[in-house]
Short mmCIF file of C-alpha atoms in Angstrom, two decimals:
data_model
loop_
_atom_site.label_atom_id
_atom_site.label_comp_id
_atom_site.label_asym_id
_atom_site.label_seq_id
_atom_site.Cartn_x
_atom_site.Cartn_y
_atom_site.Cartn_z
CA MET K 15 -1.88 139.23 55.57
CA THR K 16 1.64 139.50 55.75
CA ASP K 17 3.54 136.39 56.98
CA ARG K 18 6.37 138.63 58.39
CA VAL K 19 6.42 141.45 61.13
CA ASP K 20 8.46 143.52 58.42
CA ALA K 21 10.20 143.40 55.76
CA GLU K 22 14.09 143.88 56.60
CA PRO K 23 16.39 141.55 55.14
CA GLY K 24 17.28 138.42 57.47
CA ASP K 25 14.29 138.86 59.38
CA VAL K 26 12.29 135.33 60.22
CA PRO K 27 8.61 135.24 60.37
CA ASP K 28 6.84 134.66 63.93
CA ALA K 29 4.29 132.46 62.06
CA LEU K 30 3.00 131.39 58.65
CA SER K 31 -0.40 131.05 57.67
CA THR K 32 -1.29 128.18 55.34
CA ASP K 33 -2.64 131.07 52.33
CA GLY K 34 1.07 132.08 52.26
CA ILE K 35 2.53 128.84 52.25
CA GLU K 36 0.12 128.05 49.24
CA THR K 37 1.12 131.32 47.57
CA PHE K 38 4.84 129.91 48.15
CA LEU K 39 3.69 126.81 46.30
CA HIS K 40 2.41 128.56 43.45
CA CYS K 41 6.09 130.74 43.39
CA PRO K 42 8.34 131.73 45.92
CA ARG K 43 8.99 135.11 44.46
CA ARG K 44 5.26 135.65 44.30
CA TYR K 45 5.09 134.98 48.17
CA GLU K 46 8.34 137.33 48.58
CA PHE K 47 6.36 140.29 47.28
CA ALA K 48 3.33 139.43 48.46
CA HIS K 49 3.80 138.02 52.30
CA ALA K 50 7.76 139.42 53.31
CA TYR K 51 7.12 142.56 51.53
CA ASP K 52 3.36 143.07 52.04
CA LEU K 53 2.62 144.21 48.64
CA GLU K 54 -0.49 142.43 48.61
CA GLY K 55 -3.33 145.25 48.08
CA ASP K 56 -6.63 145.14 50.13
CA GLY K 57 -8.37 145.22 46.46
CA ASP K 58 -6.86 141.59 46.29
CA GLU K 59 -10.50 140.39 47.19
CA SER K 60 -13.27 139.71 44.47
CA SER K 61 -16.63 140.32 44.51
CA ILE K 62 -17.20 136.94 45.21
CA ASP K 63 -15.09 136.79 48.31
CA ASP K 64 -17.01 139.63 49.69
CA ARG K 65 -20.23 137.67 49.30
CA VAL K 66 -19.17 134.69 50.95
CA ASP K 67 -17.90 136.81 53.90
CA LEU K 68 -21.49 137.97 54.31
CA LEU K 69 -22.93 134.57 54.15
CA ARG K 70 -19.97 133.17 56.67
CA THR K 71 -20.85 135.97 59.27
CA ALA K 72 -24.72 135.59 58.65
CA ILE K 73 -24.21 131.37 59.22
CA CYS K 74 -21.82 132.28 62.40
CA ASP K 75 -24.19 134.82 64.16
CA ALA K 76 -27.10 132.82 63.57
CA LEU K 77 -25.44 129.48 64.85
CA ARG K 78 -24.28 131.45 67.88
CA ARG K 79 -28.00 132.27 68.90
CA GLY K 80 -28.15 128.66 69.85
CA GLU K 81 -31.37 127.92 66.79
CA THR K 82 -30.82 124.05 66.50
CA ASP K 83 -33.56 123.07 64.06
CA ARG K 84 -33.85 124.12 60.65
CA ASP K 85 -36.54 126.65 60.35
CA GLY K 86 -35.38 128.76 63.34
CA LEU K 87 -31.66 128.44 62.33
CA LEU K 88 -32.67 129.81 58.55
CA GLU K 89 -35.09 132.43 59.89
CA ALA K 90 -31.90 133.90 61.93
CA ALA K 91 -29.33 133.92 59.14
CA ARG K 92 -31.76 135.36 56.69
CA ASN K 93 -32.42 138.08 59.23
CA ARG K 94 -28.77 138.70 59.73
CA LEU K 95 -27.88 138.51 56.00
CA GLU K 96 -30.46 141.20 55.45
CA ALA K 97 -28.75 143.59 57.82
CA LEU K 98 -25.44 142.92 56.45
CA TRP K 99 -27.18 143.46 52.88
CA GLY K 100 -28.01 147.00 53.70
CA ASP K 101 -24.66 147.87 54.46
CA HIS K 102 -23.04 145.79 51.33
CA ASP K 103 -21.71 148.67 49.05
CA GLU K 104 -20.85 146.30 46.03
CA ARG K 105 -21.50 148.45 42.56
CA PHE K 106 -23.87 146.13 40.36
CA HIS K 107 -24.87 147.01 37.16
CA SER K 108 -28.73 147.38 38.02
CA LEU K 109 -31.08 147.08 40.64
CA ALA K 110 -31.94 143.61 38.87
CA GLN K 111 -28.80 142.45 39.21
CA ARG K 112 -28.47 143.32 43.01
CA ARG K 113 -31.78 141.80 43.75
CA HIS K 114 -30.61 138.50 41.93
CA GLU K 115 -27.44 138.27 43.59
CA ARG K 116 -29.47 138.68 47.11
CA ARG K 117 -31.47 135.55 45.92
CA VAL K 118 -28.86 133.87 45.44
CA LEU K 119 -27.04 134.43 49.02
CA GLU K 120 -30.50 133.65 50.55
CA ALA K 121 -30.60 130.11 48.24
CA THR K 122 -27.45 129.51 49.35
CA LEU K 123 -28.48 129.49 52.83
CA GLU K 124 -31.49 127.74 52.64
CA ALA K 125 -29.26 125.20 51.15
CA TYR K 126 -26.75 125.05 54.18
CA ALA K 127 -29.76 124.80 56.49
CA GLU K 128 -31.15 121.98 54.44
CA ALA K 129 -27.77 120.08 53.99
CA VAL K 130 -26.06 120.59 57.28
CA GLY K 131 -27.03 123.42 59.16
CA ALA K 132 -29.32 121.88 61.71
CA GLU K 133 -27.13 118.99 62.57
CA HIS K 134 -24.21 120.98 62.73
CA ALA K 135 -25.86 123.24 65.44
CA ALA K 136 -26.82 120.38 67.58
CA GLY K 137 -23.38 119.29 67.26
CA ILE K 138 -22.25 122.82 68.51
CA GLU K 139 -24.54 122.63 71.33
CA ALA K 140 -23.36 119.14 72.17
CA LEU K 141 -20.01 120.09 72.15
CA ALA K 142 -20.16 123.16 74.37
CA ALA K 143 -21.85 121.10 76.98
CA ASP K 144 -18.70 118.87 76.88
CA ALA K 145 -15.62 121.58 76.10
CA ALA K 146 -14.23 123.42 79.31
CA GLY K 147 -14.76 126.81 77.77
CA GLY K 148 -13.23 128.58 74.68
CA GLU K 149 -14.86 129.51 71.58
CA LEU K 150 -16.57 127.12 69.40
CA ILE K 151 -17.57 129.83 66.66
CA GLY K 152 -15.88 132.20 64.39
CA PRO K 153 -16.18 133.25 61.98
CA ASP K 154 -12.22 132.86 61.51
CA LEU K 155 -11.85 131.09 64.53
CA PRO K 156 -7.87 130.51 64.77
CA LEU K 157 -5.86 127.36 65.02
CA SER K 158 -2.13 127.35 65.43
CA SER K 159 0.02 124.12 64.56
CA THR K 160 3.83 124.33 65.27
CA VAL K 161 6.31 122.69 62.71
CA SER K 162 9.59 121.40 63.46
CA LEU K 163 12.32 122.37 60.64
CA PRO K 164 14.90 120.20 59.37
CA GLU K 165 18.39 120.51 59.51
CA ARG K 166 19.66 123.29 57.19
CA GLY K 167 23.52 123.07 58.23
CA THR K 168 24.42 126.66 58.61
CA ARG K 169 22.31 128.39 56.25
CA ASN K 170 21.07 131.66 57.46
CA ALA K 171 17.54 133.23 56.84
CA ASP K 172 18.82 135.27 53.71
CA GLY K 173 19.65 131.30 52.53
CA ASP K 174 23.32 132.39 51.37
CA GLY K 175 25.05 130.88 54.75
CA ALA K 176 26.60 134.44 55.24
CA ALA K 177 26.27 135.22 59.07
CA ASP K 178 23.74 137.82 60.09
CA THR K 179 21.13 138.93 62.80
CA GLY K 180 18.41 136.82 61.63
CA THR K 181 19.17 132.75 62.11
CA VAL K 182 16.44 130.39 61.27
CA PRO K 183 14.76 128.81 64.11
CA ASP K 184 14.03 124.97 65.14
CA SER K 185 10.18 125.49 64.50
CA VAL K 186 7.45 127.64 63.24
CA SER K 187 4.17 128.19 63.59
CA ILE K 188 1.53 127.74 61.09
CA ASP K 189 -1.85 129.98 61.34
CA ALA K 190 -4.99 128.29 59.64
CA THR K 191 -8.65 129.17 60.46
CA VAL K 192 -12.04 127.40 60.66
CA ASP K 193 -15.37 129.20 61.13
CA TYR K 194 -16.88 126.73 63.51
CA VAL K 195 -16.02 123.31 65.50
CA TYR K 196 -18.69 121.34 66.59
CA ALA K 197 -18.84 117.71 67.69
CA ASP K 198 -20.16 114.68 65.65
CA GLY K 199 -20.02 111.34 67.79
CA SER K 200 -16.40 110.83 69.10
CA SER K 201 -15.15 113.44 66.59
CA ILE K 202 -14.70 117.05 66.66
CA VAL K 203 -14.94 118.55 63.40
CA GLY K 204 -13.32 121.66 62.34
CA VAL K 205 -15.75 123.54 59.26
CA ARG K 206 -14.58 126.05 56.43
CA PHE K 207 -16.48 128.03 54.22
CA VAL K 208 -14.78 128.56 50.82
CA PRO K 209 -15.85 130.04 47.75
CA THR K 210 -15.88 126.85 45.78
CA LEU K 211 -14.26 123.28 45.73
CA ALA K 212 -12.45 123.77 42.46
CA PRO K 213 -8.82 124.43 43.99
CA LEU K 214 -9.16 120.94 45.46
CA GLY K 215 -8.52 119.11 42.23
CA LEU K 216 -8.35 115.24 42.78
CA LEU K 217 -9.20 115.78 46.10
CA ARG K 218 -12.63 116.55 45.56
CA TYR K 219 -12.91 112.95 44.19
CA ARG K 220 -10.99 110.81 46.15
CA SER K 221 -11.69 109.28 49.55
CA GLU K 222 -8.24 107.75 50.81
CA TRP K 223 -4.71 108.82 50.27
CA GLU K 224 -3.03 105.73 49.09
CA GLY K 225 -3.15 105.58 44.95
CA ASP K 226 -3.89 108.96 42.72
CA VAL K 227 -3.71 111.54 45.85
CA ALA K 228 -0.40 109.98 47.14
CA GLY K 229 1.20 109.91 43.63
CA GLN K 230 -0.02 113.23 42.56
CA PHE K 231 1.81 114.84 45.77
CA THR K 232 5.01 112.91 45.18
CA ASP K 233 4.85 114.29 41.46
CA HIS K 234 4.46 117.77 42.18
CA PHE K 235 8.00 117.91 44.19
CA ASP K 236 9.60 115.69 41.45
CA SER K 237 11.12 118.11 38.76
CA ASP K 238 11.37 115.10 36.57
CA VAL K 239 8.01 115.43 36.02
CA ASP K 240 5.38 118.01 34.42
CA THR K 241 2.73 117.74 37.33
CA PHE K 242 2.41 120.87 38.87
CA GLU K 243 -0.36 121.64 41.56
CA PRO K 244 0.29 124.17 44.22
CA ALA K 245 -3.52 124.42 44.96
CA PHE K 246 -3.77 120.74 45.63
CA VAL K 247 -0.67 120.46 47.72
CA GLY K 248 -1.82 123.67 49.49
CA ALA K 249 -4.98 121.95 50.40
CA LEU K 250 -3.11 119.16 51.96
CA PHE K 251 -1.07 121.48 54.11
CA GLU K 252 -3.75 123.22 55.25
CA THR K 253 -5.56 120.06 56.18
CA ALA K 254 -2.22 118.83 58.02
CA THR K 255 -2.35 122.22 60.03
CA VAL K 256 -6.23 122.50 60.66
CA LEU K 257 -6.15 118.72 61.99
CA ASP K 258 -2.92 119.65 64.46
CA GLY K 259 -4.77 122.83 65.50
CA LEU K 260 -8.17 121.39 66.41
CA ARG K 261 -5.79 118.66 68.43
CA ASN K 262 -4.30 121.67 70.10
CA ARG K 263 -7.49 123.28 70.77
CA CYS K 264 -9.03 120.00 71.91
CA ASP K 265 -6.49 119.48 74.41
CA ARG K 266 -7.33 122.96 75.88
CA LEU K 267 -10.83 122.00 76.04
CA GLY K 268 -10.08 118.93 78.09
CA LEU K 269 -11.07 116.78 75.18
CA GLU K 270 -8.12 114.78 74.47
CA ASP K 271 -10.06 111.45 73.69
CA ARG K 272 -11.51 113.17 70.53
CA THR K 273 -10.50 112.25 67.22
CA CYS K 274 -10.32 115.44 64.70
CA ARG K 275 -11.52 116.04 61.47
CA TYR K 276 -11.98 118.81 58.98
CA VAL K 277 -14.84 119.69 56.42
CA GLN K 278 -14.79 122.15 54.17
CA ILE K 279 -18.31 123.55 52.57
CA PRO K 280 -18.48 125.83 49.20
CA LEU K 281 -20.92 128.98 49.48
CA ALA K 282 -20.47 130.34 45.86
CA ASP K 283 -20.22 127.37 43.69
CA ARG K 284 -22.99 128.28 40.89
CA SER K 285 -22.41 125.31 38.82
CA ARG K 286 -25.38 123.70 41.29
CA THR K 287 -27.56 126.81 41.26
CA ALA K 288 -30.87 126.61 39.11
CA VAL K 289 -32.28 129.98 38.02
CA ASN K 290 -35.84 130.78 36.75
CA TRP K 291 -35.92 133.91 35.69
CA VAL K 292 -39.11 134.39 34.49
CA ARG K 293 -40.67 133.35 38.13
CA GLU K 294 -37.16 135.34 39.47
CA THR K 295 -36.40 132.00 41.71
CA VAL K 296 -33.07 130.69 42.47
CA GLU K 297 -32.22 127.00 43.84
CA THR K 298 -29.41 125.72 44.53
CA SER K 299 -27.51 122.89 46.56
CA LEU K 300 -24.47 122.21 48.47
CA GLU K 301 -21.47 119.58 48.50
CA THR K 302 -19.56 119.40 51.28
CA VAL K 303 -16.07 117.60 51.11
CA ASP K 304 -14.73 116.18 54.14
CA LEU K 305 -10.77 116.29 53.81
CA THR K 306 -9.82 114.17 56.62
CA ASP K 307 -9.75 110.39 54.93
CA VAL K 308 -8.07 111.59 51.90
CA TYR K 309 -5.28 113.14 54.13
CA ILE K 310 -4.72 110.35 56.40
CA ASP K 311 -1.86 108.02 55.73
CA HIS K 312 -2.92 104.70 57.08
CA HIS K 313 0.70 103.43 57.23
CA THR K 314 1.40 106.14 59.47
CA TYR K 315 -1.83 105.39 61.44
CA GLY K 316 -1.16 101.92 61.76
CA MET K 317 2.46 103.06 63.38
CA THR K 318 1.21 105.93 65.58
CA HIS K 319 -2.53 105.46 65.90
CA GLU K 320 -2.95 109.11 64.91
CA HIS K 321 -4.73 110.49 61.92
CA ARG K 322 -1.49 111.86 60.45
CA ASN K 323 0.08 111.67 57.54
CA ARG K 324 3.97 111.61 57.43
CA THR K 325 4.67 112.16 53.85
CA VAL K 326 2.48 115.66 53.98
CA ASP K 327 4.24 116.40 57.27
CA ASP K 328 7.48 115.79 56.38
CA ARG K 329 7.11 117.94 52.96
CA LEU K 330 5.46 120.76 54.36
CA ALA K 331 8.38 121.02 57.13
CA ARG K 332 10.77 121.03 54.10
CA VAL K 333 8.74 123.99 52.52
CA VAL K 334 8.38 125.99 55.64
CA GLY K 335 12.11 125.61 56.19
CA ASP K 336 13.15 126.97 52.58
CA LEU K 337 10.37 129.58 53.05
CA VAL K 338 12.04 131.01 56.37
CA ALA K 339 15.19 130.63 54.85
CA GLY K 340 14.43 133.51 52.41
CA ALA K 341 14.50 130.80 49.22
CA PHE K 342 12.86 133.06 47.01
CA ASP K 343 14.26 132.47 43.16
CA PRO K 344 11.88 130.15 41.30
CA THR K 345 14.41 129.55 39.00
CA GLU K 346 16.71 127.50 41.35
CA THR K 347 13.38 125.36 42.47
CA GLY K 348 13.78 122.91 39.40
CA ARG K 349 10.22 123.92 38.42
CA TRP K 350 10.72 127.26 36.64
CA ASP K 351 9.28 125.85 33.36
CA GLU K 352 6.06 125.03 35.36
CA ILE K 353 5.93 128.20 37.30
CA SER K 354 6.64 130.46 34.50
CA SER K 355 3.63 128.78 32.50
CA GLU K 356 1.01 128.63 35.18
CA ALA K 357 2.03 130.92 37.64
CA CYS K 358 2.98 133.95 35.59
CA PRO K 359 0.44 134.45 33.75
CA ASP K 360 -2.28 135.80 35.91
CA CYS K 361 0.54 136.94 38.52
CA GLY K 362 -0.35 140.58 39.42
CA TYR K 363 3.81 140.99 40.39
CA THR K 364 5.02 140.13 36.85
CA VAL K 365 5.99 144.19 36.05
CA CYS K 366 8.14 144.33 38.88
CA CYS K 367 9.71 140.46 39.01
CA GLN K 368 13.11 140.22 37.91
CA ASP K 369 12.87 136.39 36.99
CA TYR K 370 9.94 137.04 34.44
CA ILE K 371 11.56 139.86 33.11
CA ALA K 372 14.89 138.27 32.53
CA ALA K 373 13.29 135.14 30.72
CA GLU K 374 11.05 137.38 28.50
CA VAL K 375 14.02 139.60 27.46
CA ARG K 376 16.76 136.73 26.93
CA PHE K 377 18.36 136.87 23.69
CA ASP K 378 18.54 133.24 21.40
CA GLY K 379 21.63 132.02 20.36
#
């Protein structure tokens, strides 16, 4: 998905996506190629992403049927997966592999139903009874947050200070998605299915912002420190966006008194999968992660009584300000060494990236 309407110089995005912002964190030039100029092809999704999409659709369609007991939900999800699998045209090297991958998906559905499915289905039913209409089940249920941008003087959208027709706005919308929302006591919880939790890094193993998480977040933006964690930072930016988007959705649903939470559920984590090749059986389990507490800054909460993090929110505004101003030169970020060593090796745009080419062909001495 491109974050711009078109790729004319000076254009300012109508809205950004959390995926686009994470791309910018990896490398501003990669963002320019992939999102500003829409050079990202449809073939970039992997077979893993496609299978996660199958499970996402099967689970959401089963939840939409209103099944709230484990067995009923599982049966509905399996039936939907069977129909989707019949049209799934992924190329496997053998029929045996295709049957195996189908068993893995079915085991994942069973693990979901066992771990959280029935609870979440009941929470959706409870929320539907309290809410004043509105969609609660996706997949890809849209959320939006508005970020006020910091002052940038007279700098224009090209970032060069010259006047042009593209001016930097005072605020920008950031779009995110969850796959469904449900009620958990006095909280509204947004759930997003992801392939794995690996991109979360430290967030996967910590339960609060203060300490290691705050330190790593700050270090990522310190050019004097070699910490470079764009996926970790992107996850915190996504959490901020989703929580604010959920608050906006609560306002529209007449649920202003509810707190909001954000949960990710991995559907392709093979590290938790056990295969018996003799009996041709697969068993797996799911690890869910609630990113809310690890995002909340208790100092900010003490001042505002809102589940927010001023450090993350302020930095998000600054990053978005750079992005909409067209600050795409990675050599000016102060982190080119980290970008070139961490982002360039697996980047598909190096063949046309002037920064990478210039670094590769420079003369020593």
